[in-house]
mmCIF file of C-alpha atoms in Angstrom:
data_model
loop_
_atom_site.group_PDB
_atom_site.id
_atom_site.type_symbol
_atom_site.label_atom_id
_atom_site.label_comp_id
_atom_site.label_asym_id
_atom_site.label_seq_id
_atom_site.Cartn_x
_atom_site.Cartn_y
_atom_site.Cartn_z
ATOM 1 C CA MET A 1280 -21.188 22.437 -42.594
ATOM 2 C CA LYS A 1281 -20.271 22.621 -38.902
ATOM 3 C CA LYS A 1282 -20.989 18.889 -38.447
ATOM 4 C CA ILE A 1283 -18.786 18.018 -41.450
ATOM 5 C CA LEU A 1284 -15.937 20.133 -40.102
ATOM 6 C CA PHE A 1285 -16.378 18.604 -36.650
ATOM 7 C CA SER A 1286 -16.144 15.084 -38.110
ATOM 8 C CA LEU A 1287 -12.984 15.945 -40.048
ATOM 9 C CA VAL A 1288 -11.285 17.281 -36.915
ATOM 10 C CA PHE A 1289 -12.348 14.208 -34.959
ATOM 11 C CA MET A 1290 -11.106 11.706 -37.574
ATOM 12 C CA THR A 1291 -7.835 13.592 -38.155
ATOM 13 C CA GLY A 1292 -7.181 13.503 -34.428
ATOM 14 C CA PHE A 1293 -7.585 9.748 -34.269
ATOM 15 C CA VAL A 1294 -5.231 9.205 -37.206
ATOM 16 C CA SER A 1295 -2.537 11.336 -35.548
ATOM 17 C CA PHE A 1296 -2.728 9.447 -32.227
ATOM 18 C CA ALA A 1297 -0.232 6.571 -32.102
ATOM 19 C CA GLN A 1298 -1.095 3.124 -30.826
ATOM 20 C CA ASP A 1299 0.894 3.706 -27.620
ATOM 21 C CA PHE A 1300 -0.732 7.070 -26.974
ATOM 22 C CA GLN A 1301 -1.229 7.927 -23.311
ATOM 23 C CA GLY A 1302 -2.362 11.026 -21.478
ATOM 24 C CA MET A 1303 -2.879 12.421 -17.995
ATOM 25 C CA ALA A 1304 -5.535 14.889 -16.850
ATOM 26 C CA VAL A 1305 -5.909 16.563 -13.443
ATOM 27 C CA TYR A 1306 -9.457 17.272 -12.252
ATOM 28 C CA GLU A 1307 -10.704 19.446 -9.398
ATOM 29 C CA SER A 1308 -13.957 18.175 -7.887
ATOM 30 C CA LYS A 1309 -16.196 20.422 -5.780
ATOM 31 C CA THR A 1310 -19.572 19.519 -4.292
ATOM 32 C CA SER A 1311 -21.871 22.335 -3.205
ATOM 33 C CA THR A 1312 -23.154 21.938 0.351
ATOM 34 C CA ALA A 1313 -25.097 25.231 0.543
ATOM 35 C CA GLU A 1314 -28.534 23.710 -0.103
ATOM 36 C CA PHE A 1315 -27.780 20.821 2.254
ATOM 37 C CA MET A 1316 -26.801 23.146 5.105
ATOM 38 C CA LYS A 1317 -29.711 25.507 4.410
ATOM 39 C CA ASN A 1318 -32.290 22.744 4.933
ATOM 40 C CA MET A 1319 -30.638 21.120 7.942
ATOM 41 C CA PRO A 1320 -32.699 21.201 11.148
ATOM 42 C CA LYS A 1321 -31.466 24.079 13.294
ATOM 43 C CA ASN A 1322 -29.907 23.513 16.713
ATOM 44 C CA ARG A 1323 -30.232 26.308 19.244
ATOM 45 C CA ASP A 1324 -26.934 25.277 20.874
ATOM 46 C CA ILE A 1325 -24.968 26.116 17.708
ATOM 47 C CA THR A 1326 -23.803 29.715 17.461
ATOM 48 C CA PRO A 1327 -23.489 31.535 14.090
ATOM 49 C CA GLU A 1328 -19.701 31.222 14.405
ATOM 50 C CA MET A 1329 -19.952 27.469 14.968
ATOM 51 C CA GLN A 1330 -22.388 27.181 12.056
ATOM 52 C CA LYS A 1331 -19.995 29.008 9.730
ATOM 53 C CA SER A 1332 -17.099 26.808 10.840
ATOM 54 C CA MET A 1333 -19.164 23.669 10.186
ATOM 55 C CA GLU A 1334 -20.076 24.903 6.712
ATOM 56 C CA GLU A 1335 -16.432 25.615 5.872
ATOM 57 C CA ARG A 1336 -15.270 22.186 7.082
ATOM 58 C CA MET A 1337 -18.005 20.455 5.113
ATOM 59 C CA LYS A 1338 -17.145 22.462 1.997
ATOM 60 C CA LYS A 1339 -13.459 21.519 2.277
ATOM 61 C CA MET A 1340 -14.386 17.878 2.822
ATOM 62 C CA PHE A 1341 -15.910 17.778 -0.670
ATOM 63 C CA GLU A 1342 -13.076 19.601 -2.463
ATOM 64 C CA LYS A 1343 -10.790 16.981 -3.988
ATOM 65 C CA THR A 1344 -8.159 16.581 -6.707
ATOM 66 C CA PHE A 1345 -8.155 13.540 -9.008
ATOM 67 C CA ILE A 1346 -5.742 12.193 -11.604
ATOM 68 C CA LEU A 1347 -7.014 10.490 -14.777
ATOM 69 C CA ASN A 1348 -4.435 8.415 -16.660
ATOM 70 C CA PHE A 1349 -5.823 7.247 -19.984
ATOM 71 C CA ASN A 1350 -4.996 5.666 -23.317
ATOM 72 C CA ARG A 1351 -7.223 4.994 -26.323
ATOM 73 C CA THR A 1352 -9.290 2.275 -24.650
ATOM 74 C CA ALA A 1353 -8.861 2.406 -20.863
ATOM 75 C CA SER A 1354 -8.334 4.785 -17.952
ATOM 76 C CA VAL A 1355 -7.620 4.906 -14.229
ATOM 77 C CA TYR A 1356 -9.153 7.681 -12.122
ATOM 78 C CA LYS A 1357 -7.828 8.138 -8.600
ATOM 79 C CA GLU A 1358 -7.859 10.786 -5.886
ATOM 80 C CA GLU A 1359 -4.537 12.573 -5.452
ATOM 81 C CA GLU A 1360 -2.954 11.574 -2.176
ATOM 82 C CA LYS A 1361 -2.343 14.476 0.192
ATOM 83 C CA LEU A 1362 -2.175 15.073 3.912
ATOM 84 C CA ASP A 1363 -5.367 16.103 5.667
ATOM 85 C CA MET A 1364 -5.430 19.724 6.784
ATOM 86 C CA PRO A 1365 -5.530 20.377 10.546
ATOM 87 C CA GLY A 1366 -9.045 19.635 11.774
ATOM 88 C CA GLN A 1367 -9.871 17.575 8.663
ATOM 89 C CA GLU A 1368 -8.436 14.242 9.823
ATOM 90 C CA ASN A 1369 -11.759 12.883 11.131
ATOM 91 C CA ALA A 1370 -13.636 14.145 8.065
ATOM 92 C CA GLY A 1371 -11.218 12.397 5.715
ATOM 93 C CA ARG A 1372 -11.444 9.186 7.707
ATOM 94 C CA MET A 1373 -15.245 9.358 7.691
ATOM 95 C CA MET A 1374 -15.347 9.864 3.889
ATOM 96 C CA ARG A 1375 -13.192 6.786 3.359
ATOM 97 C CA MET A 1376 -15.296 4.743 5.796
ATOM 98 C CA MET A 1377 -18.491 5.789 3.995
ATOM 99 C CA GLY A 1378 -17.298 4.639 0.575
ATOM 100 C CA GLY A 1379 -15.134 7.507 -0.645
ATOM 101 C CA GLY A 1380 -11.737 7.326 -2.314
ATOM 102 C CA GLY A 1381 -10.655 4.253 -4.217
ATOM 103 C CA THR A 1382 -9.386 3.673 -7.748
ATOM 104 C CA HIS A 1383 -11.787 3.726 -10.679
ATOM 105 C CA TYR A 1384 -10.793 1.740 -13.791
ATOM 106 C CA LYS A 1385 -12.871 1.707 -16.935
ATOM 107 C CA ASN A 1386 -12.357 0.045 -20.287
ATOM 108 C CA VAL A 1387 -14.513 1.615 -23.009
ATOM 109 C CA LYS A 1388 -13.623 -1.112 -25.510
ATOM 110 C CA GLU A 1389 -14.861 -3.929 -23.267
ATOM 111 C CA LYS A 1390 -17.559 -1.676 -21.721
ATOM 112 C CA ILE A 1391 -16.618 -2.556 -18.129
ATOM 113 C CA TYR A 1392 -15.457 -0.767 -14.990
ATOM 114 C CA VAL A 1393 -13.757 -1.891 -11.789
ATOM 115 C CA GLU A 1394 -13.710 0.213 -8.622
ATOM 116 C CA ASP A 1395 -12.453 -0.481 -5.116
ATOM 117 C CA LYS A 1396 -14.285 1.068 -2.175
ATOM 118 C CA GLU A 1397 -14.062 0.832 1.586
ATOM 119 C CA PHE A 1398 -17.344 0.905 3.453
ATOM 120 C CA MET A 1399 -17.697 0.516 7.200
ATOM 121 C CA GLY A 1400 -14.203 -0.967 7.474
ATOM 122 C CA LYS A 1401 -14.645 -3.573 4.731
ATOM 123 C CA GLU A 1402 -13.066 -3.470 1.257
ATOM 124 C CA PHE A 1403 -15.213 -4.082 -1.808
ATOM 125 C CA LEU A 1404 -14.288 -4.548 -5.459
ATOM 126 C CA ILE A 1405 -17.129 -3.391 -7.696
ATOM 127 C CA LYS A 1406 -17.105 -4.985 -11.164
ATOM 128 C CA ASP A 1407 -19.854 -4.120 -13.615
ATOM 129 C CA THR A 1408 -20.863 -2.990 -17.093
ATOM 130 C CA LEU A 1409 -20.247 0.658 -17.911
ATOM 131 C CA PRO A 1410 -23.491 2.672 -17.675
ATOM 132 C CA LYS A 1411 -24.377 4.166 -21.062
ATOM 133 C CA LEU A 1412 -25.825 7.658 -21.008
ATOM 134 C CA GLU A 1413 -27.964 8.908 -23.898
ATOM 135 C CA TRP A 1414 -25.930 12.035 -24.613
ATOM 136 C CA LYS A 1415 -27.553 14.919 -26.479
ATOM 137 C CA LEU A 1416 -24.881 16.824 -28.413
ATOM 138 C CA GLU A 1417 -25.357 20.605 -28.348
ATOM 139 C CA ASN A 1418 -23.965 23.345 -30.627
ATOM 140 C CA GLU A 1419 -22.761 25.459 -27.694
ATOM 141 C CA THR A 1420 -18.982 25.699 -27.210
ATOM 142 C CA LYS A 1421 -16.577 27.176 -24.683
ATOM 143 C CA GLN A 1422 -12.867 27.266 -24.009
ATOM 144 C CA ILE A 1423 -11.347 25.213 -21.199
ATOM 145 C CA GLY A 1424 -7.646 25.946 -21.018
ATOM 146 C CA ASN A 1425 -6.256 25.624 -24.543
ATOM 147 C CA TYR A 1426 -9.059 23.360 -25.746
ATOM 148 C CA THR A 1427 -12.327 24.141 -27.504
ATOM 149 C CA CYS A 1428 -15.079 22.143 -25.857
ATOM 150 C CA PHE A 1429 -18.574 21.175 -26.989
ATOM 151 C CA LYS A 1430 -21.573 20.827 -24.708
ATOM 152 C CA ALA A 1431 -23.498 17.602 -24.145
ATOM 153 C CA THR A 1432 -26.352 16.794 -21.760
ATOM 154 C CA ALA A 1433 -27.931 13.592 -20.451
ATOM 155 C CA ILE A 1434 -30.329 12.338 -17.781
ATOM 156 C CA LYS A 1435 -28.569 10.067 -15.305
ATOM 157 C CA PRO A 1436 -30.144 7.732 -12.727
ATOM 158 C CA ILE A 1437 -28.815 8.494 -9.244
ATOM 159 C CA ASP A 1438 -26.319 6.127 -7.639
ATOM 160 C CA GLU A 1439 -27.827 5.711 -4.182
ATOM 161 C CA SER A 1440 -24.504 4.590 -2.658
ATOM 162 C CA ASP A 1441 -22.786 7.885 -3.594
ATOM 163 C CA PHE A 1442 -23.163 10.100 -0.516
ATOM 164 C CA ARG A 1443 -22.660 13.262 -2.569
ATOM 165 C CA ASN A 1444 -26.195 12.677 -3.872
ATOM 166 C CA PHE A 1445 -27.807 12.942 -0.441
ATOM 167 C CA ARG A 1446 -30.072 15.955 0.012
ATOM 168 C CA MET A 1447 -31.849 17.410 2.990
ATOM 169 C CA ARG A 1448 -35.572 17.017 2.398
ATOM 170 C CA ARG A 1449 -37.375 20.353 2.079
ATOM 171 C CA ARG A 1450 -39.664 20.871 5.025
ATOM 172 C CA ASN A 1451 -43.171 22.328 4.774
ATOM 173 C CA GLU A 1452 -44.580 24.926 7.158
ATOM 174 C CA ASP A 1453 -46.143 22.322 9.485
ATOM 175 C CA GLU A 1454 -42.809 20.552 9.868
ATOM 176 C CA LYS A 1455 -41.023 23.837 10.571
ATOM 177 C CA ALA A 1456 -43.611 24.699 13.240
ATOM 178 C CA LYS A 1457 -43.169 21.282 14.835
ATOM 179 C CA GLU A 1458 -39.405 21.770 14.851
ATOM 180 C CA THR A 1459 -39.843 25.127 16.626
ATOM 181 C CA GLU A 1460 -41.945 23.438 19.320
ATOM 182 C CA GLU A 1461 -39.347 20.706 19.773
ATOM 183 C CA LYS A 1462 -36.687 23.337 20.365
ATOM 184 C CA LYS A 1463 -38.510 24.335 23.537
ATOM 185 C CA ASP A 1464 -37.770 20.927 24.995
ATOM 186 C CA THR A 1465 -34.371 19.458 25.759
ATOM 187 C CA LEU A 1466 -33.645 16.801 23.135
ATOM 188 C CA SER A 1467 -31.277 13.909 23.700
ATOM 189 C CA ASP A 1468 -28.366 13.463 21.294
ATOM 190 C CA SER A 1469 -29.962 10.304 19.886
ATOM 191 C CA ALA A 1470 -33.194 12.168 19.151
ATOM 192 C CA LYS A 1471 -31.307 14.925 17.331
ATOM 193 C CA VAL A 1472 -29.538 12.338 15.231
ATOM 194 C CA THR A 1473 -32.846 10.629 14.474
ATOM 195 C CA ASN A 1474 -34.293 13.913 13.235
ATOM 196 C CA PHE A 1475 -31.259 14.422 11.011
ATOM 197 C CA MET A 1476 -31.354 10.901 9.540
ATOM 198 C CA ASP A 1477 -35.071 11.173 8.807
ATOM 199 C CA GLN A 1478 -34.508 14.361 6.808
ATOM 200 C CA LEU A 1479 -32.136 12.742 4.290
ATOM 201 C CA GLU A 1480 -33.368 11.809 0.820
ATOM 202 C CA ILE A 1481 -31.914 10.826 -2.559
ATOM 203 C CA PRO A 1482 -33.309 12.083 -5.897
ATOM 204 C CA LYS A 1483 -34.170 9.473 -8.534
ATOM 205 C CA GLU A 1484 -32.291 11.125 -11.417
ATOM 206 C CA VAL A 1485 -30.245 14.186 -12.296
ATOM 207 C CA THR A 1486 -29.388 16.190 -15.429
ATOM 208 C CA ILE A 1487 -25.720 15.959 -16.395
ATOM 209 C CA THR A 1488 -23.958 18.693 -18.363
ATOM 210 C CA ALA A 1489 -20.602 17.746 -19.867
ATOM 211 C CA TRP A 1490 -18.008 19.622 -21.931
ATOM 212 C CA TYR A 1491 -15.761 17.516 -24.165
ATOM 213 C CA SER A 1492 -12.966 18.328 -26.599
ATOM 214 C CA PRO A 1493 -12.641 16.491 -29.943
ATOM 215 C CA GLU A 1494 -9.062 17.819 -30.015
ATOM 216 C CA ILE A 1495 -8.300 14.933 -27.632
ATOM 217 C CA PRO A 1496 -10.212 12.166 -29.455
ATOM 218 C CA VAL A 1497 -10.512 9.543 -26.725
ATOM 219 C CA ASN A 1498 -13.771 8.139 -25.375
ATOM 220 C CA GLN A 1499 -12.889 8.930 -21.761
ATOM 221 C CA GLY A 1500 -13.684 11.213 -18.844
ATOM 222 C CA PRO A 1501 -13.624 11.459 -15.042
ATOM 223 C CA GLU A 1502 -15.359 8.923 -12.802
ATOM 224 C CA ASN A 1503 -17.820 6.790 -14.809
ATOM 225 C CA TYR A 1504 -18.366 9.389 -17.535
ATOM 226 C CA TRP A 1505 -17.589 8.364 -21.107
ATOM 227 C CA GLY A 1506 -19.301 7.964 -24.476
ATOM 228 C CA LEU A 1507 -18.517 11.318 -26.110
ATOM 229 C CA PRO A 1508 -16.324 11.967 -29.191
ATOM 230 C CA GLY A 1509 -13.545 13.554 -27.163
ATOM 231 C CA LEU A 1510 -12.095 13.729 -23.663
ATOM 232 C CA ILE A 1511 -14.602 15.124 -21.143
ATOM 233 C CA LEU A 1512 -12.984 18.149 -19.477
ATOM 234 C CA GLU A 1513 -15.897 19.267 -17.299
ATOM 235 C CA VAL A 1514 -18.958 17.605 -15.752
ATOM 236 C CA ASN A 1515 -21.721 19.165 -13.666
ATOM 237 C CA ASP A 1516 -24.748 17.499 -12.061
ATOM 238 C CA GLY A 1517 -26.105 20.578 -10.303
ATOM 239 C CA GLN A 1518 -24.457 19.558 -7.055
ATOM 240 C CA THR A 1519 -20.942 18.493 -8.047
ATOM 241 C CA THR A 1520 -18.623 20.076 -10.622
ATOM 242 C CA ILE A 1521 -15.547 18.236 -11.911
ATOM 243 C CA LEU A 1522 -13.237 20.509 -13.909
ATOM 244 C CA CYS A 1523 -9.983 19.638 -15.680
ATOM 245 C CA SER A 1524 -7.130 21.935 -14.633
ATOM 246 C CA LYS A 1525 -4.167 20.306 -16.419
ATOM 247 C CA ILE A 1526 -3.501 17.963 -19.347
ATOM 248 C CA VAL A 1527 -0.270 16.193 -20.304
ATOM 249 C CA LEU A 1528 -0.211 14.154 -23.536
ATOM 250 C CA ASN A 1529 2.355 11.514 -24.527
ATOM 251 C CA SER A 1530 4.680 11.987 -21.588
ATOM 252 C CA LYS A 1531 7.868 9.920 -21.605
ATOM 253 C CA GLU A 1532 6.812 8.429 -18.284
ATOM 254 C CA LYS A 1533 4.152 5.795 -18.959
ATOM 255 C CA VAL A 1534 1.644 4.631 -16.356
ATOM 256 C CA ASP A 1535 0.399 1.061 -16.049
ATOM 257 C CA ILE A 1536 -3.338 1.395 -16.702
ATOM 258 C CA LYS A 1537 -4.962 -1.668 -15.163
ATOM 259 C CA PRO A 1538 -7.745 -2.455 -12.662
ATOM 260 C CA VAL A 1539 -7.211 -3.028 -8.955
ATOM 261 C CA THR A 1540 -7.833 -6.542 -7.649
ATOM 262 C CA LYS A 1541 -8.226 -6.234 -3.865
ATOM 263 C CA GLY A 1542 -11.563 -6.513 -2.095
ATOM 264 C CA LYS A 1543 -14.742 -8.586 -2.011
ATOM 265 C CA GLU A 1544 -16.067 -8.759 -5.566
ATOM 266 C CA VAL A 1545 -19.629 -7.446 -6.006
ATOM 267 C CA THR A 1546 -21.757 -5.829 -8.701
ATOM 268 C CA GLN A 1547 -22.823 -2.178 -8.376
ATOM 269 C CA LYS A 1548 -26.358 -3.279 -7.490
ATOM 270 C CA GLU A 1549 -25.083 -5.614 -4.770
ATOM 271 C CA TYR A 1550 -22.852 -2.886 -3.333
ATOM 272 C CA ASN A 1551 -25.735 -0.370 -3.322
ATOM 273 C CA GLU A 1552 -27.938 -2.874 -1.494
ATOM 274 C CA ILE A 1553 -25.225 -3.425 1.133
ATOM 275 C CA VAL A 1554 -24.850 0.326 1.685
ATOM 276 C CA MET A 1555 -28.585 1.050 1.882
ATOM 277 C CA LYS A 1556 -29.178 -1.892 4.213
ATOM 278 C CA LYS A 1557 -26.485 -0.620 6.575
ATOM 279 C CA MET A 1558 -27.866 2.934 6.403
ATOM 280 C CA LYS A 1559 -31.343 1.685 7.321
ATOM 281 C CA GLU A 1560 -29.891 -0.331 10.205
ATOM 282 C CA MET A 1561 -28.124 2.766 11.499
ATOM 283 C CA GLN A 1562 -31.281 4.830 11.135
ATOM 284 C CA GLU A 1563 -33.295 2.258 13.055
ATOM 285 C CA MET A 1564 -30.595 2.032 15.708
ATOM 286 C CA PHE A 1565 -30.671 5.776 16.307
ATOM 287 C CA ARG A 1566 -34.451 5.897 16.224
ATOM 288 C CA ASN A 1567 -34.766 3.213 18.899
ATOM 289 C CA ASN A 1568 -31.981 4.715 20.989
ATOM 290 C CA ARG A 1569 -29.992 1.493 20.908
ATOM 291 C CA ASN A 1570 -26.569 2.982 20.120
ATOM 292 C CA GLY A 1571 -24.958 2.550 23.520
ATOM 293 C CA GLY A 1572 -21.528 1.117 22.693
ATOM 294 C CA HIS A 1573 -22.701 -0.447 19.415
ATOM 295 C CA ARG A 1574 -20.544 0.587 16.441
ATOM 296 C CA GLY A 1575 -22.246 -1.277 13.609
ATOM 297 C CA GLY A 1576 -19.975 -2.346 10.767
ATOM 298 C CA PHE A 1577 -19.304 -5.816 9.430
ATOM 299 C CA GLY A 1578 -17.349 -7.386 12.239
ATOM 300 C CA PRO A 1579 -13.749 -8.672 11.933
ATOM 301 C CA ARG A 1580 -12.151 -8.296 8.522
#
């Protein structure tokens, strides 16, 4: 009976939505850094006050606001432009240099997405097929704002070029003992960086939990999430939570929903390979202590 009622609500919603329907949703994205900081190699030169300040800056660096403009077939997802807080200028610049920001366009009718990213000073235009998650629809519901949302879960392969997915590798007792011994010696900056780089790892897959509302019957959501019978209002991957805080439907002011066109065109796989190759080069550079005056990057743009 519940499934029949759900279908009726879903179909009625689609009938009531006009051809020129358009909506806007505001999302707050937060990435937990607690586990990352917990497993970071300790530095005896860092005081508890400095450690706390670092944790706060890192936490703020991963707190962002995004705007999703959508119609029945396409959407544009973009970070809200705002001034960096005092002390956050370098962090914001680093996030953009490492592939953050950009405009994410997806068309669920044509099953494609287009995203622009800047990495190491070079602009890329990623064009590819929308990834299709095998969503499992659950009976559990909850209220998000004025909307009743249904739960859905899926297993998602990790995007290795998304730096939010980086984890600090858990160290065993032998590694911790070795680290304690190393603290007795004076380490060079390059050695400390090498230790840090060697501790990073990326999981192969992650469980996604999404909450969608059939009251807004569009096949859309934040980032590259789609494929559910209603707008996705919340997504969680255990590390990052994206939560809708505001929805405006059929505003008089219409937005031009179209993909960006600037940047070197690549597929997602090609972009990931470029990122991982550069990361390995940097890791090798630090390990061999060959970073004197060398900045890496791609050369002149």
